[in-house]
Short mmCIF file of C-alpha atoms in Angstrom, two decimals:
data_model
loop_
_atom_site.label_atom_id
_atom_site.label_comp_id
_atom_site.label_asym_id
_atom_site.label_seq_id
_atom_site.Cartn_x
_atom_site.Cartn_y
_atom_site.Cartn_z
CA MET A 1 0.00 0.00 0.00
CA MET A 2 1.39 3.40 -0.97
CA ASP A 3 2.42 5.74 1.81
CA VAL A 4 0.42 8.77 0.71
CA ASP A 5 2.12 11.17 3.13
CA LEU A 6 5.62 10.45 1.79
CA THR A 7 4.49 10.46 -1.82
CA VAL A 8 2.68 13.79 -1.56
CA ALA A 9 5.55 15.30 0.45
CA LEU A 10 8.01 14.34 -2.27
CA ILE A 11 5.71 15.61 -5.01
CA LYS A 12 5.72 18.99 -3.28
CA ALA A 13 9.52 18.86 -2.82
CA THR A 14 10.32 17.97 -6.45
CA VAL A 15 10.87 20.77 -8.97
CA GLN A 16 11.78 21.17 -12.61
CA ILE A 17 15.19 22.65 -13.46
CA ASP A 18 15.56 24.15 -16.91
CA GLN A 19 17.72 26.52 -18.91
CA PRO A 20 17.06 28.01 -22.38
CA ILE A 21 19.91 27.39 -24.80
CA SER A 22 18.27 29.12 -27.80
CA ASP A 23 14.95 30.66 -28.75
CA SER A 24 13.51 27.20 -29.38
CA LYS A 25 15.45 24.84 -27.10
CA ARG A 26 16.03 24.32 -23.43
CA MET A 27 17.81 21.83 -21.19
CA VAL A 28 15.60 20.10 -18.61
CA GLY A 29 16.33 18.14 -15.44
CA THR A 30 14.73 17.33 -12.09
CA GLY A 31 15.69 18.19 -8.52
CA PHE A 32 14.22 17.94 -5.03
CA LEU A 33 14.41 20.07 -1.90
CA VAL A 34 16.00 18.81 1.32
CA SER A 35 16.05 20.59 4.68
CA VAL A 36 19.50 20.27 6.25
CA PRO A 37 20.11 20.90 9.98
CA ARG A 38 23.15 23.06 10.75
CA ALA A 39 25.41 23.17 13.78
CA ASP A 40 23.88 26.48 14.91
CA GLY A 41 20.49 24.80 15.28
CA LYS A 42 18.99 26.43 12.20
CA SER A 43 18.14 24.64 8.99
CA GLU A 44 19.18 25.27 5.38
CA VAL A 45 17.29 24.21 2.27
CA VAL A 46 19.32 22.66 -0.54
CA LEU A 47 18.37 21.47 -4.00
CA VAL A 48 19.55 17.94 -4.81
CA THR A 49 20.02 16.78 -8.40
CA ALA A 50 22.37 14.83 -10.64
CA ALA A 51 25.62 16.75 -11.08
CA HIS A 52 25.51 16.41 -14.87
CA VAL A 53 22.24 18.40 -14.91
CA PHE A 54 24.18 21.51 -13.86
CA GLU A 55 27.28 20.60 -15.86
CA LYS A 56 25.31 20.41 -19.10
CA MET A 57 23.61 23.76 -18.56
CA PRO A 58 26.24 26.26 -19.74
CA ALA A 59 24.71 29.59 -18.65
CA ALA A 60 25.08 31.13 -15.22
CA ASP A 61 21.40 30.86 -14.24
CA VAL A 62 18.82 28.09 -14.30
CA ARG A 63 15.09 28.32 -13.78
CA ILE A 64 13.46 26.57 -10.81
CA GLY A 65 9.78 25.71 -11.22
CA TRP A 66 8.11 26.76 -7.98
CA ARG A 67 4.40 26.18 -7.35
CA VAL A 68 2.33 28.51 -5.21
CA GLN A 69 -1.07 27.65 -3.74
CA GLY A 70 -3.82 30.29 -3.84
CA VAL A 71 -6.43 31.01 -1.20
CA GLN A 72 -8.98 28.89 -3.09
CA GLY A 73 -6.66 25.89 -3.07
CA ASN A 74 -5.57 26.21 -6.71
CA TRP A 75 -1.88 26.04 -7.65
CA SER A 76 0.09 28.35 -9.94
CA TYR A 77 3.41 27.77 -11.67
CA VAL A 78 5.77 30.59 -10.63
CA PRO A 79 9.34 29.88 -11.74
CA SER A 80 12.33 32.00 -10.78
CA ASN A 81 16.03 32.09 -11.68
CA MET A 82 18.85 30.69 -9.57
CA THR A 83 22.58 31.21 -10.15
CA ILE A 84 24.59 27.98 -10.48
CA ARG A 85 27.94 29.42 -11.58
CA THR A 86 29.84 32.70 -11.42
CA ALA A 87 33.02 34.01 -12.99
CA THR A 88 35.00 32.08 -10.39
CA GLY A 89 33.28 28.75 -11.06
CA PRO A 90 30.34 26.61 -9.94
CA VAL A 91 28.39 27.40 -6.79
CA TRP A 92 27.02 23.89 -6.33
CA TYR A 93 28.71 21.21 -4.21
CA GLN A 94 29.52 17.95 -5.93
CA HIS A 95 30.36 14.46 -4.76
CA PRO A 96 33.96 13.58 -5.72
CA SER A 97 33.07 10.21 -7.27
CA GLN A 98 29.31 10.08 -7.86
CA ASP A 99 26.90 12.02 -10.07
CA ILE A 100 25.34 13.98 -7.20
CA ALA A 101 25.15 17.75 -6.65
CA VAL A 102 23.60 19.91 -3.93
CA ILE A 103 23.20 23.66 -3.92
CA PRO A 104 21.80 26.01 -1.24
CA VAL A 105 18.63 27.61 -2.54
CA ASP A 106 16.55 30.62 -1.53
CA VAL A 107 13.04 29.18 -1.36
CA PRO A 108 10.17 31.62 -1.91
CA GLU A 109 8.31 32.69 1.21
CA GLY A 110 5.86 30.05 2.35
CA LEU A 111 7.54 27.17 0.50
CA ARG A 112 10.30 26.21 2.94
CA ASP A 113 8.04 23.54 4.40
CA SER A 114 8.07 21.82 1.00
CA ALA A 115 11.60 20.53 1.67
CA ILE A 116 11.84 16.98 2.98
CA PRO A 117 13.93 16.26 6.11
CA ALA A 118 17.48 15.04 5.46
CA ALA A 119 16.73 12.17 7.85
CA TRP A 120 14.50 10.62 5.15
CA LEU A 121 17.59 9.88 3.03
CA ALA A 122 18.73 6.27 3.25
CA ASP A 123 22.09 5.54 4.87
CA ASP A 124 24.37 2.50 4.70
CA ALA A 125 22.18 0.53 7.12
CA THR A 126 18.78 1.35 5.62
CA PHE A 127 18.49 -1.30 2.91
CA ALA A 128 19.32 -4.10 5.35
CA ALA A 129 17.16 -2.72 8.14
CA GLU A 130 14.17 -2.32 5.81
CA ARG A 131 14.74 -5.73 4.18
CA VAL A 132 14.98 -4.28 0.68
CA ALA A 133 15.05 -7.07 -1.89
CA ALA A 134 15.16 -7.49 -5.65
CA GLY A 135 11.66 -7.08 -7.06
CA ASP A 136 10.53 -4.52 -4.49
CA GLU A 137 8.63 -1.59 -5.94
CA MET A 138 10.28 1.82 -6.02
CA MET A 139 8.91 5.10 -7.33
CA THR A 140 10.42 8.17 -8.88
CA LEU A 141 9.30 11.70 -9.69
CA GLY A 142 10.41 13.84 -12.60
CA TYR A 143 9.75 15.70 -15.81
CA PRO A 144 10.10 13.24 -18.72
CA HIS A 145 10.83 15.17 -21.91
CA GLY A 146 10.10 18.35 -19.96
CA LEU A 147 6.46 17.41 -19.37
CA SER A 148 4.68 17.95 -16.07
CA ALA A 149 1.55 16.39 -14.61
CA ASN A 150 -0.52 19.57 -15.04
CA VAL A 151 -0.31 23.32 -15.69
CA ALA A 152 0.79 23.87 -12.06
CA GLY A 153 4.10 22.17 -12.88
CA PHE A 154 3.90 19.19 -10.54
CA PRO A 155 6.16 16.21 -11.38
CA ILE A 156 5.03 12.94 -12.92
CA LEU A 157 5.07 9.84 -10.69
CA ARG A 158 6.38 6.54 -12.05
CA ALA A 159 6.96 3.14 -10.46
CA GLY A 160 9.22 0.18 -11.21
CA ARG A 161 10.84 -2.86 -9.63
CA LEU A 162 14.29 -3.01 -8.09
CA ALA A 163 16.29 -4.86 -10.75
CA SER A 164 19.62 -5.26 -8.91
CA TRP A 165 20.97 -7.61 -6.27
CA PRO A 166 22.78 -7.03 -4.00
CA VAL A 167 22.33 -3.31 -3.37
CA ALA A 168 24.66 -2.98 -0.36
CA PRO A 169 27.21 -2.02 0.80
CA SER A 170 27.27 1.28 -1.06
CA ASP A 171 31.07 1.38 -1.33
CA SER A 172 30.90 -1.81 -3.41
CA TYR A 173 27.58 -1.09 -5.16
CA PRO A 174 27.20 2.71 -5.41
CA THR A 175 24.43 2.44 -8.01
CA PHE A 176 21.57 0.07 -8.65
CA LEU A 177 19.01 -0.57 -11.39
CA ILE A 178 15.28 0.04 -11.41
CA ASP A 179 13.00 -1.49 -14.04
CA LEU A 180 11.15 1.52 -15.43
CA THR A 181 11.10 3.83 -18.42
CA ALA A 182 13.65 6.55 -17.64
CA VAL A 183 13.77 9.29 -20.25
CA PRO A 184 15.41 12.69 -20.78
CA GLY A 185 14.18 15.14 -18.15
CA ASN A 186 14.10 12.55 -15.34
CA SER A 187 17.75 13.08 -14.34
CA GLY A 188 18.04 14.15 -10.71
CA GLY A 189 14.65 12.89 -9.58
CA PRO A 190 14.22 11.17 -6.19
CA VAL A 191 13.77 7.39 -6.07
CA PHE A 192 11.90 6.23 -2.98
CA MET A 193 10.18 3.35 -1.25
CA THR A 194 6.90 3.32 0.63
CA SER A 195 5.44 0.88 3.14
CA GLN A 196 4.43 -2.30 1.34
CA GLU A 197 3.88 -5.96 2.06
CA GLY A 198 4.47 -5.56 5.78
CA LYS A 199 7.85 -3.91 5.36
CA GLY A 200 8.96 -1.02 7.52
CA HIS A 201 9.39 2.69 7.14
CA THR A 202 9.51 4.87 4.05
CA PHE A 203 12.71 6.45 2.80
CA ILE A 204 14.53 8.04 -0.14
CA ALA A 205 16.58 5.27 -1.76
CA GLY A 206 18.57 7.37 -4.21
CA VAL A 207 18.68 9.70 -7.22
CA LEU A 208 17.85 8.68 -10.78
CA ILE A 209 20.82 9.60 -12.99
CA LYS A 210 20.84 7.57 -16.20
CA GLN A 211 18.97 5.40 -18.63
CA VAL A 212 20.54 2.18 -19.91
CA GLU A 213 21.12 1.51 -23.60
CA ASP A 214 22.79 -1.42 -25.35
CA ASP A 215 23.72 -1.17 -29.02
CA ASN A 216 21.53 1.95 -29.31
CA GLN A 217 18.54 0.10 -27.87
CA ARG A 218 16.78 1.32 -24.75
CA LEU A 219 16.51 -1.40 -22.12
CA GLU A 220 13.84 0.39 -20.05
CA LEU A 221 16.18 0.48 -17.07
CA GLY A 222 17.19 3.42 -14.93
CA VAL A 223 20.43 3.79 -12.97
CA VAL A 224 20.04 5.09 -9.42
CA THR A 225 22.82 6.49 -7.26
CA ASP A 226 22.47 5.45 -3.61
CA ALA A 227 21.11 8.14 -1.27
CA VAL A 228 24.10 7.70 1.03
CA PHE A 229 26.05 9.80 -1.49
CA VAL A 230 23.52 12.60 -1.15
CA ARG A 231 24.21 12.51 2.58
CA GLU A 232 27.95 12.59 1.91
CA THR A 233 27.62 15.54 -0.47
CA ILE A 234 25.57 17.48 2.07
CA ASN A 235 28.25 16.80 4.68
CA LEU A 236 30.93 18.01 2.24
CA MET A 237 28.91 21.20 1.76
CA LEU A 238 28.57 21.81 5.49
CA LYS A 239 32.30 21.27 6.09
CA ALA A 240 33.23 23.55 3.20
CA GLN A 241 30.89 26.26 4.42
CA GLY A 242 32.34 26.01 7.92
CA ALA A 243 35.88 26.34 6.58
CA GLY A 244 35.00 29.12 4.14
CA ILE A 245 35.97 26.98 1.14
CA ASN A 246 34.33 27.63 -2.22
CA PRO A 247 32.51 24.78 -3.98
CA VAL A 248 34.62 22.51 -6.18
CA ALA A 249 33.05 20.53 -9.01
CA SER A 250 35.37 17.95 -10.52
CA LEU A 251 33.30 14.88 -11.20
CA LYS A 252 35.22 11.62 -11.48
CA PRO A 253 32.35 9.17 -11.97
CA ALA A 254 32.55 5.65 -10.66
CA ALA A 255 32.03 2.85 -13.17
CA PRO A 256 28.35 2.94 -14.19
CA ALA A 257 25.92 0.07 -13.64
CA PRO A 258 25.50 -2.41 -15.14
CA MET A 259 29.10 -3.51 -15.37
CA ARG A 260 30.64 -5.50 -18.21
CA LEU A 261 29.02 -8.92 -18.24
CA PRO A 262 31.32 -11.97 -18.24
CA GLY A 263 31.21 -13.49 -21.71
CA GLY A 264 28.60 -10.99 -22.91
CA ALA A 265 28.08 -7.60 -24.44
CA THR A 266 29.18 -4.35 -22.87
CA THR A 267 26.32 -2.05 -21.95
CA ASP A 268 26.46 1.71 -21.87
CA THR A 269 24.45 4.31 -20.03
CA GLN A 270 23.02 7.57 -21.25
CA ASP A 271 22.27 10.46 -18.97
CA MET A 272 18.83 11.99 -19.09
CA THR A 273 19.44 15.69 -19.45
CA ARG A 274 18.57 16.44 -23.04
CA ARG A 275 17.79 19.38 -25.28
CA ILE A 276 14.07 20.03 -25.37
CA THR A 277 12.63 22.01 -28.26
CA SER A 278 9.89 24.54 -27.72
CA SER A 279 7.20 25.69 -30.09
CA ALA A 280 5.18 28.70 -29.05
CA GLY A 281 1.42 28.39 -29.19
CA GLN A 282 1.27 24.58 -29.19
CA ALA A 283 0.25 22.27 -26.38
CA ALA A 284 2.98 20.07 -24.97
CA LYS A 285 2.81 16.53 -26.30
CA PRO A 286 5.23 13.87 -27.49
CA SER A 287 6.51 14.52 -31.00
CA GLU A 288 9.53 13.85 -33.13
CA GLY A 289 12.06 16.68 -33.14
CA GLU A 290 15.69 17.50 -32.64
CA GLY A 291 16.68 16.43 -29.16
CA GLY A 292 13.28 15.21 -27.96
CA THR A 293 9.81 16.46 -27.19
CA GLN A 294 8.36 19.75 -28.37
CA VAL A 295 6.92 21.81 -25.51
CA THR A 296 5.83 25.37 -25.07
CA PRO A 297 7.98 27.59 -22.82
CA ASP A 298 5.19 28.21 -20.32
CA ASP A 299 2.78 25.25 -20.55
CA LYS A 300 4.74 22.06 -19.97
CA THR A 301 1.88 19.67 -19.30
CA ALA A 302 1.32 16.15 -20.46
CA ASN A 303 -1.66 15.59 -22.70
#
């Protein structure tokens, strides 16, 4: 049975990240908000995403797709710009070996409660404690091909089965596979588990970073980086802030999953931040075009 509270909380915490690269194209990714406790007792909100989402967006600013609820209960899409790099370099914090980035973010007034607690992120003991096994259902949120669930800009929910075993320890198995359709725009989305079949608590299992292809064929598999590396990146950020050290982004990715198979073909992975074309005056819907789906700049809804 789905844990509605966790699912809705994550829907509210997940936002679209995009950046125009021409009059008709934009780069699209997904991120989610996490509330991080600091040593002074206060909390700081950070945006978590796949590091390559920021790396592939060349301009200084990206757009974050906030949603604001009106007095009648309706929601409005109210995006704003956020700086991700300056003349001195990136302002996000990046894991030294995994495709994970976090960046402090100024959340609009009234939306700070949308961030999920950092305690919801899995750690090295979570998978064992929660008896996670191959075949368990996991869910993810994101913006496939830049589409959203509605005009308010909420993310699209998808579900799939855990396709890897074993999934721990994270130092040996930093990524795992989930059996679902992962497409451009989903990069950086949270992957999570809810209470099911008598199992325990709910938690964030990781971050969706790649789709899997073999010989130019999509295998309908997504690659997920373990949430423990989100925790590690947040800790790196806090230590750097305390020491007055500027962010450093020098990604040295670990070998992607799946690995080379003994006696079989070599698989490759493709990230899911892609160029999205836009066509003013048309409703957003799947179509053939350079780089992916055609969407309008302001109405990115699925039809």
